[in-house]
């Protein structure tokens, strides 16, 4: 009712300013075209959810990650996708911890043979005892986006290895329109590559999965279903080992909740068919459900740390809290802990800047130390 009382006078004012025909066109777009697109166009919703058409920054040479962060190498993982029935190439950056970069700095400055350098860093990764972060980024842009690079530098300063990659449809990875199953498959293959690499060592280093925004839905799906995916997708007789922990930055409980609580939903929430047209399509569509609450209920042995800013206007704090409450409710007394760490509005961290939080090193360091 409140929306009706706001938008009817607004349309009257627009009619007086812009004219009846222009206002009628805006009204039809608002109350009819947009709801129909959300309700019936999977392609429209997929493009909106993944936003992989945005590729900022432009003209990136992904083969030269040192342009963005020291001690990094680029490589590709190629495999046959069961989801899209085609060959997929995944672009990956491996960024060394600070101590190992200092040790190998000369190779980055003078070694021109990238295959030789890559073999050296494979060896460093395999024998390392330092924590490894597998980073699942959110929608739009690439692994070279500015806020993601800031996070890689944070990981490096914490003396963590970083494995950052782009799903299909993003950056230099194979240009296929993403689906939930597709990007989870890509994440699984990267996780499999990592476990195969470090599995050669006598003592395996601790591995943590970090997801941001849409990447929290991807990583939750991966971790919650690792046993099933290992067998059905990879054909393994034994499942891949679970990570030591899962860190979720600005997560949502499920994509339907995210759409329903998104600030822009205020523009259409007053429509009597809001739920049926804007929210319901995300509840029962395999291409983009991202039901993190349900997936994490399947991984009670995995410790979880949730980081969320109270001034996040992209993924509202309330849907991150809703995820936390759902996971807590699904876990028993002997299960792994889940921690929710909020950042107050006055910190002004929003959706992308938790990587700049003053206490992040302490919070993440304590979590990693407790579960390594």
Short mmCIF file of C-alpha atoms in Angstrom, two decimals:
data_model
loop_
_atom_site.label_atom_id
_atom_site.label_comp_id
_atom_site.label_asym_id
_atom_site.label_seq_id
_atom_site.Cartn_x
_atom_site.Cartn_y
_atom_site.Cartn_z
CA UNK A 1 0.00 0.00 0.00
CA UNK A 2 2.85 2.38 0.83
CA UNK A 3 4.39 1.81 -2.59
CA UNK A 4 1.03 2.49 -4.24
CA UNK A 5 0.68 5.76 -2.31
CA UNK A 6 4.19 6.78 -3.40
CA UNK A 7 4.22 5.75 -7.06
CA UNK A 8 0.75 6.92 -8.11
CA UNK A 9 1.49 10.58 -7.19
CA UNK A 10 4.95 10.17 -8.72
CA UNK A 11 3.47 9.08 -12.05
CA UNK A 12 1.06 12.02 -11.94
CA UNK A 13 4.02 14.38 -11.51
CA UNK A 14 5.93 12.65 -14.34
CA UNK A 15 2.91 13.03 -16.61
CA UNK A 16 2.87 16.76 -15.96
CA UNK A 17 6.62 17.09 -16.58
CA UNK A 18 7.31 14.56 -19.35
CA UNK A 19 3.90 14.21 -20.93
CA UNK A 20 1.33 11.43 -20.87
CA UNK A 21 2.83 9.23 -23.60
CA UNK A 22 6.36 9.12 -22.12
CA UNK A 23 4.98 8.52 -18.65
CA UNK A 24 2.75 5.72 -19.94
CA UNK A 25 5.79 4.05 -21.51
CA UNK A 26 7.74 4.24 -18.25
CA UNK A 27 4.75 2.87 -16.34
CA UNK A 28 4.34 -0.08 -18.74
CA UNK A 29 8.05 -0.86 -18.43
CA UNK A 30 7.81 -0.64 -14.64
CA UNK A 31 4.65 -2.64 -13.95
CA UNK A 32 4.50 -5.01 -16.95
CA UNK A 33 7.68 -5.47 -19.02
CA UNK A 34 10.15 -5.85 -16.13
CA UNK A 35 7.96 -8.36 -14.23
CA UNK A 36 7.41 -10.40 -17.40
CA UNK A 37 11.15 -10.48 -18.16
CA UNK A 38 11.94 -11.68 -14.65
CA UNK A 39 9.17 -14.26 -14.72
CA UNK A 40 9.66 -15.83 -18.16
CA UNK A 41 13.17 -15.08 -19.45
CA UNK A 42 15.87 -17.37 -18.04
CA UNK A 43 18.45 -15.72 -20.29
CA UNK A 44 17.60 -12.27 -18.91
CA UNK A 45 17.86 -13.52 -15.33
CA UNK A 46 21.13 -15.35 -15.99
CA UNK A 47 22.71 -12.25 -17.52
CA UNK A 48 21.49 -10.20 -14.57
CA UNK A 49 22.77 -12.68 -11.97
CA UNK A 50 26.20 -13.35 -13.46
CA UNK A 51 26.75 -9.97 -15.18
CA UNK A 52 29.74 -11.50 -16.95
CA UNK A 53 29.35 -9.07 -19.82
CA UNK A 54 31.10 -6.51 -17.58
CA UNK A 55 34.85 -7.07 -17.93
CA UNK A 56 36.49 -4.22 -16.01
CA UNK A 57 39.32 -3.32 -16.09
CA UNK A 58 39.67 -3.28 -19.86
CA UNK A 59 42.58 -4.59 -21.93
CA UNK A 60 44.06 -6.79 -19.21
CA UNK A 61 46.95 -9.07 -20.11
CA UNK A 62 46.04 -11.94 -17.79
CA UNK A 63 49.31 -13.66 -18.64
CA UNK A 64 51.11 -10.87 -16.74
CA UNK A 65 49.52 -10.75 -13.27
CA UNK A 66 52.62 -9.03 -11.88
CA UNK A 67 51.09 -5.86 -13.36
CA UNK A 68 48.63 -6.06 -10.46
CA UNK A 69 50.41 -7.94 -7.67
CA UNK A 70 53.96 -9.15 -7.08
CA UNK A 71 54.82 -12.82 -6.95
CA UNK A 72 52.00 -14.02 -9.21
CA UNK A 73 51.85 -16.37 -12.16
CA UNK A 74 49.11 -17.15 -14.66
CA UNK A 75 48.14 -20.57 -15.95
CA UNK A 76 45.17 -22.37 -17.48
CA UNK A 77 43.25 -25.48 -16.51
CA UNK A 78 41.50 -27.21 -19.42
CA UNK A 79 38.91 -29.96 -19.12
CA UNK A 80 35.79 -31.43 -20.71
CA UNK A 81 32.68 -29.96 -19.08
CA UNK A 82 29.85 -32.36 -18.29
CA UNK A 83 27.51 -29.41 -17.73
CA UNK A 84 27.88 -27.75 -21.14
CA UNK A 85 29.37 -30.74 -22.99
CA UNK A 86 32.28 -28.75 -24.33
CA UNK A 87 35.93 -28.05 -23.64
CA UNK A 88 36.44 -25.42 -20.95
CA UNK A 89 39.55 -23.38 -20.23
CA UNK A 90 39.81 -21.70 -16.83
CA UNK A 91 42.21 -18.78 -16.30
CA UNK A 92 43.98 -18.95 -12.93
CA UNK A 93 46.37 -16.77 -10.93
CA UNK A 94 48.57 -18.25 -8.22
CA UNK A 95 49.95 -15.56 -5.91
CA UNK A 96 52.75 -16.46 -3.53
CA UNK A 97 52.76 -15.67 0.20
CA UNK A 98 55.03 -12.79 1.16
CA UNK A 99 57.78 -15.02 2.60
CA UNK A 100 57.95 -17.24 -0.47
CA UNK A 101 57.89 -14.27 -2.83
CA UNK A 102 60.87 -12.76 -1.03
CA UNK A 103 62.64 -16.12 -1.31
CA UNK A 104 61.92 -16.44 -5.06
CA UNK A 105 61.97 -12.77 -6.00
CA UNK A 106 64.96 -13.20 -8.31
CA UNK A 107 63.12 -15.73 -10.47
CA UNK A 108 60.32 -13.23 -11.12
CA UNK A 109 62.81 -10.54 -12.03
CA UNK A 110 65.10 -12.58 -14.30
CA UNK A 111 63.36 -15.82 -15.32
CA UNK A 112 61.80 -15.38 -18.77
CA UNK A 113 60.78 -19.02 -19.26
CA UNK A 114 57.21 -19.06 -17.90
CA UNK A 115 56.99 -22.87 -17.99
CA UNK A 116 60.10 -23.15 -15.85
CA UNK A 117 58.77 -20.54 -13.42
CA UNK A 118 55.42 -22.32 -13.25
CA UNK A 119 57.11 -25.64 -12.48
CA UNK A 120 59.10 -23.96 -9.71
CA UNK A 121 55.95 -22.49 -8.16
CA UNK A 122 54.11 -25.80 -8.45
CA UNK A 123 56.93 -27.24 -6.36
CA UNK A 124 56.70 -24.40 -3.83
CA UNK A 125 52.96 -24.93 -3.56
CA UNK A 126 53.28 -28.69 -3.16
CA UNK A 127 55.84 -28.55 -0.37
CA UNK A 128 54.49 -25.45 1.38
CA UNK A 129 52.99 -25.66 4.86
CA UNK A 130 51.47 -22.18 4.58
CA UNK A 131 47.67 -21.74 4.27
CA UNK A 132 46.12 -21.67 0.81
CA UNK A 133 43.08 -19.56 -0.09
CA UNK A 134 40.89 -20.62 -3.02
CA UNK A 135 39.07 -17.41 -3.94
CA UNK A 136 35.62 -17.53 -5.60
CA UNK A 137 34.80 -14.04 -6.82
CA UNK A 138 31.39 -12.46 -7.20
CA UNK A 139 29.52 -11.46 -10.34
CA UNK A 140 30.79 -9.08 -13.03
CA UNK A 141 34.31 -8.12 -14.01
CA UNK A 142 37.36 -10.36 -13.61
CA UNK A 143 40.01 -11.61 -11.23
CA UNK A 144 41.87 -8.37 -11.99
CA UNK A 145 39.14 -6.10 -10.51
CA UNK A 146 40.57 -3.50 -8.11
CA UNK A 147 38.85 -4.66 -4.89
CA UNK A 148 39.86 -8.26 -5.62
CA UNK A 149 43.50 -7.25 -6.09
CA UNK A 150 43.39 -5.47 -2.72
CA UNK A 151 42.22 -8.73 -1.16
CA UNK A 152 45.00 -10.73 -2.85
CA UNK A 153 47.54 -8.32 -1.38
CA UNK A 154 45.93 -8.83 2.02
CA UNK A 155 46.28 -12.61 1.64
CA UNK A 156 49.89 -12.19 0.56
CA UNK A 157 50.66 -10.01 3.57
CA UNK A 158 49.04 -12.68 5.80
CA UNK A 159 51.53 -15.14 4.23
CA UNK A 160 48.83 -17.15 2.45
CA UNK A 161 48.97 -18.65 -1.03
CA UNK A 162 46.14 -17.34 -3.22
CA UNK A 163 44.42 -19.26 -6.01
CA UNK A 164 42.18 -16.81 -7.89
CA UNK A 165 40.35 -17.82 -11.04
CA UNK A 166 37.65 -16.78 -13.48
CA UNK A 167 34.64 -18.98 -14.16
CA UNK A 168 33.45 -19.76 -17.68
CA UNK A 169 32.13 -16.64 -19.37
CA UNK A 170 34.50 -14.34 -17.46
CA UNK A 171 37.81 -12.77 -18.49
CA UNK A 172 40.06 -15.12 -20.52
CA UNK A 173 38.14 -18.27 -19.56
CA UNK A 174 35.98 -19.98 -22.17
CA UNK A 175 33.15 -17.73 -23.31
CA UNK A 176 30.09 -19.78 -22.32
CA UNK A 177 27.01 -18.28 -20.68
CA UNK A 178 27.33 -19.32 -17.02
CA UNK A 179 24.88 -21.33 -14.97
CA UNK A 180 25.07 -22.32 -11.33
CA UNK A 181 26.08 -25.87 -12.23
CA UNK A 182 28.70 -24.56 -14.68
CA UNK A 183 30.51 -22.18 -12.32
CA UNK A 184 30.38 -24.76 -9.51
CA UNK A 185 31.93 -27.29 -11.90
CA UNK A 186 34.71 -24.81 -12.70
CA UNK A 187 35.34 -24.24 -8.98
CA UNK A 188 35.40 -28.00 -8.39
CA UNK A 189 38.00 -28.53 -11.12
CA UNK A 190 40.24 -25.80 -9.66
CA UNK A 191 39.83 -27.31 -6.19
CA UNK A 192 40.66 -30.74 -7.61
CA UNK A 193 43.79 -29.37 -9.32
CA UNK A 194 44.92 -27.83 -6.04
CA UNK A 195 44.36 -31.00 -4.03
CA UNK A 196 46.20 -33.05 -6.65
CA UNK A 197 49.13 -30.61 -6.49
CA UNK A 198 49.45 -30.44 -2.71
CA UNK A 199 48.56 -34.13 -2.32
CA UNK A 200 52.08 -35.00 -3.45
CA UNK A 201 53.48 -33.69 -0.15
CA UNK A 202 53.85 -35.76 3.01
CA UNK A 203 51.99 -33.17 5.05
CA UNK A 204 49.23 -31.25 3.27
CA UNK A 205 48.91 -27.51 3.91
CA UNK A 206 45.63 -26.11 5.24
CA UNK A 207 43.20 -25.10 2.49
CA UNK A 208 40.46 -22.51 2.95
CA UNK A 209 37.77 -21.49 0.46
CA UNK A 210 36.81 -17.80 0.38
CA UNK A 211 33.72 -16.58 -1.45
CA UNK A 212 32.53 -13.03 -2.00
CA UNK A 213 28.95 -12.04 -2.89
CA UNK A 214 27.77 -14.41 -5.66
CA UNK A 215 30.96 -16.34 -4.95
CA UNK A 216 29.52 -17.22 -1.52
CA UNK A 217 26.69 -19.04 -3.28
CA UNK A 218 29.18 -20.82 -5.54
CA UNK A 219 31.56 -21.80 -2.74
CA UNK A 220 28.71 -22.93 -0.44
CA UNK A 221 27.36 -25.14 -3.23
CA UNK A 222 30.86 -26.56 -3.80
CA UNK A 223 31.70 -27.25 -0.16
CA UNK A 224 28.27 -28.53 0.80
CA UNK A 225 28.17 -31.03 -2.06
CA UNK A 226 31.85 -31.93 -2.34
CA UNK A 227 31.31 -35.64 -1.76
CA UNK A 228 28.59 -35.94 -4.41
CA UNK A 229 30.36 -33.70 -6.93
CA UNK A 230 33.64 -35.61 -6.54
CA UNK A 231 31.95 -38.82 -7.61
CA UNK A 232 29.37 -37.59 -10.14
CA UNK A 233 31.40 -34.87 -11.89
CA UNK A 234 35.02 -35.96 -11.38
CA UNK A 235 34.35 -39.70 -11.35
CA UNK A 236 36.43 -40.18 -8.21
CA UNK A 237 35.91 -43.30 -6.14
CA UNK A 238 36.96 -41.33 -3.05
CA UNK A 239 35.69 -37.77 -2.52
CA UNK A 240 38.02 -34.80 -2.36
CA UNK A 241 38.91 -33.77 1.19
CA UNK A 242 36.85 -30.86 2.56
CA UNK A 243 38.59 -27.53 3.12
CA UNK A 244 39.80 -26.60 6.59
CA UNK A 245 37.26 -23.80 6.60
CA UNK A 246 34.93 -21.64 4.52
CA UNK A 247 35.00 -17.83 4.66
CA UNK A 248 31.95 -16.04 3.27
CA UNK A 249 32.20 -12.30 2.58
CA UNK A 250 28.84 -10.54 2.08
CA UNK A 251 26.79 -13.74 1.64
CA UNK A 252 23.08 -14.34 1.13
CA UNK A 253 20.92 -17.21 2.35
CA UNK A 254 19.62 -17.99 -1.15
CA UNK A 255 19.17 -15.99 -4.33
CA UNK A 256 15.40 -15.62 -3.86
CA UNK A 257 16.03 -13.88 -0.52
CA UNK A 258 18.70 -11.69 -2.08
CA UNK A 259 16.30 -10.56 -4.81
CA UNK A 260 13.45 -10.02 -2.36
CA UNK A 261 15.53 -7.90 0.03
CA UNK A 262 17.61 -6.04 -2.56
CA UNK A 263 17.20 -2.24 -2.22
CA UNK A 264 15.99 -1.95 -5.83
CA UNK A 265 13.14 -4.31 -4.97
CA UNK A 266 11.50 -1.34 -3.22
CA UNK A 267 10.60 -0.06 -6.69
CA UNK A 268 8.38 -3.07 -7.36
CA UNK A 269 7.68 -4.66 -3.98
CA UNK A 270 4.32 -2.87 -3.82
CA UNK A 271 3.07 -4.71 -6.91
CA UNK A 272 0.58 -7.45 -5.93
CA UNK A 273 2.42 -9.92 -8.19
CA UNK A 274 5.91 -9.02 -6.91
CA UNK A 275 6.64 -12.42 -5.36
CA UNK A 276 5.24 -14.39 -8.30
CA UNK A 277 7.21 -12.48 -10.95
CA UNK A 278 10.42 -11.26 -9.30
CA UNK A 279 11.16 -13.71 -6.47
CA UNK A 280 9.52 -17.03 -7.28
CA UNK A 281 11.59 -17.63 -10.49
CA UNK A 282 14.72 -17.76 -8.33
CA UNK A 283 13.26 -20.40 -6.00
CA UNK A 284 12.80 -23.12 -8.58
CA UNK A 285 15.30 -22.58 -11.37
CA UNK A 286 18.37 -24.82 -11.39
CA UNK A 287 20.35 -22.27 -13.42
CA UNK A 288 20.52 -19.84 -10.50
CA UNK A 289 19.03 -20.87 -7.17
CA UNK A 290 22.22 -20.61 -5.07
CA UNK A 291 20.59 -22.04 -1.96
CA UNK A 292 23.53 -21.58 0.38
CA UNK A 293 21.40 -22.27 3.45
CA UNK A 294 20.49 -25.73 2.13
CA UNK A 295 23.99 -26.51 0.81
CA UNK A 296 25.79 -25.63 4.05
CA UNK A 297 23.38 -27.81 6.01
CA UNK A 298 25.12 -30.70 4.19
CA UNK A 299 28.57 -29.74 5.53
CA UNK A 300 28.24 -29.74 9.34
CA UNK A 301 31.93 -30.58 9.81
CA UNK A 302 33.17 -27.48 7.96
CA UNK A 303 33.91 -24.38 10.09
CA UNK A 304 32.41 -21.20 8.62
CA UNK A 305 33.28 -17.53 9.11
CA UNK A 306 30.82 -14.93 7.79
CA UNK A 307 31.94 -11.33 7.23
CA UNK A 308 29.26 -8.73 6.48
CA UNK A 309 29.07 -4.93 6.58
CA UNK A 310 25.89 -3.39 7.95
CA UNK A 311 25.99 -0.68 5.25
CA UNK A 312 26.09 -3.21 2.38
CA UNK A 313 23.42 -2.07 -0.10
CA UNK A 314 24.09 -4.80 -2.68
CA UNK A 315 23.64 -7.80 -0.40
CA UNK A 316 21.80 -6.49 2.66
CA UNK A 317 23.18 -7.46 6.06
CA UNK A 318 19.87 -9.10 6.96
CA UNK A 319 20.25 -11.87 4.34
CA UNK A 320 23.74 -12.66 5.61
CA UNK A 321 22.30 -12.91 9.12
CA UNK A 322 19.52 -15.10 7.77
CA UNK A 323 22.13 -17.48 6.34
CA UNK A 324 23.96 -17.57 9.66
CA UNK A 325 20.78 -18.40 11.55
CA UNK A 326 19.86 -21.15 9.08
CA UNK A 327 23.27 -22.80 9.34
CA UNK A 328 23.27 -22.55 13.15
CA UNK A 329 19.83 -24.20 13.20
CA UNK A 330 21.10 -27.05 11.00
CA UNK A 331 24.09 -27.89 13.21
CA UNK A 332 24.25 -30.04 16.30
CA UNK A 333 26.29 -29.73 19.48
CA UNK A 334 29.27 -31.65 18.08
CA UNK A 335 29.38 -29.92 14.69
CA UNK A 336 31.89 -27.32 13.50
CA UNK A 337 31.40 -23.72 14.62
CA UNK A 338 30.00 -20.90 12.52
CA UNK A 339 30.92 -17.30 13.34
CA UNK A 340 29.19 -14.12 12.17
CA UNK A 341 31.34 -10.98 12.22
CA UNK A 342 29.54 -7.71 11.44
CA UNK A 343 31.06 -4.36 10.54
CA UNK A 344 29.20 -1.23 11.69
CA UNK A 345 27.87 1.36 9.26
CA UNK A 346 30.32 3.98 10.43
CA UNK A 347 33.20 1.87 9.05
CA UNK A 348 31.78 2.51 5.56
CA UNK A 349 32.97 -0.78 4.13
CA UNK A 350 29.87 -1.46 2.05
CA UNK A 351 29.83 -4.43 -0.31
CA UNK A 352 33.40 -4.49 -1.58
CA UNK A 353 35.67 -2.94 1.04
CA UNK A 354 35.76 -5.44 3.90
CA UNK A 355 39.22 -6.15 2.51
CA UNK A 356 40.19 -2.77 4.04
CA UNK A 357 38.76 -3.47 7.52
CA UNK A 358 41.20 -2.62 10.32
CA UNK A 359 40.56 -5.85 12.22
CA UNK A 360 40.44 -8.21 9.23
CA UNK A 361 43.93 -9.59 9.84
CA UNK A 362 43.00 -10.45 13.44
CA UNK A 363 39.60 -11.97 12.55
CA UNK A 364 40.84 -14.04 9.61
CA UNK A 365 44.12 -14.90 11.32
CA UNK A 366 42.32 -16.28 14.38
CA UNK A 367 39.97 -18.34 12.19
CA UNK A 368 42.78 -19.82 10.11
CA UNK A 369 44.92 -20.51 13.18
CA UNK A 370 42.00 -22.26 14.93
CA UNK A 371 41.24 -24.57 11.99
CA UNK A 372 44.55 -25.20 10.24
#
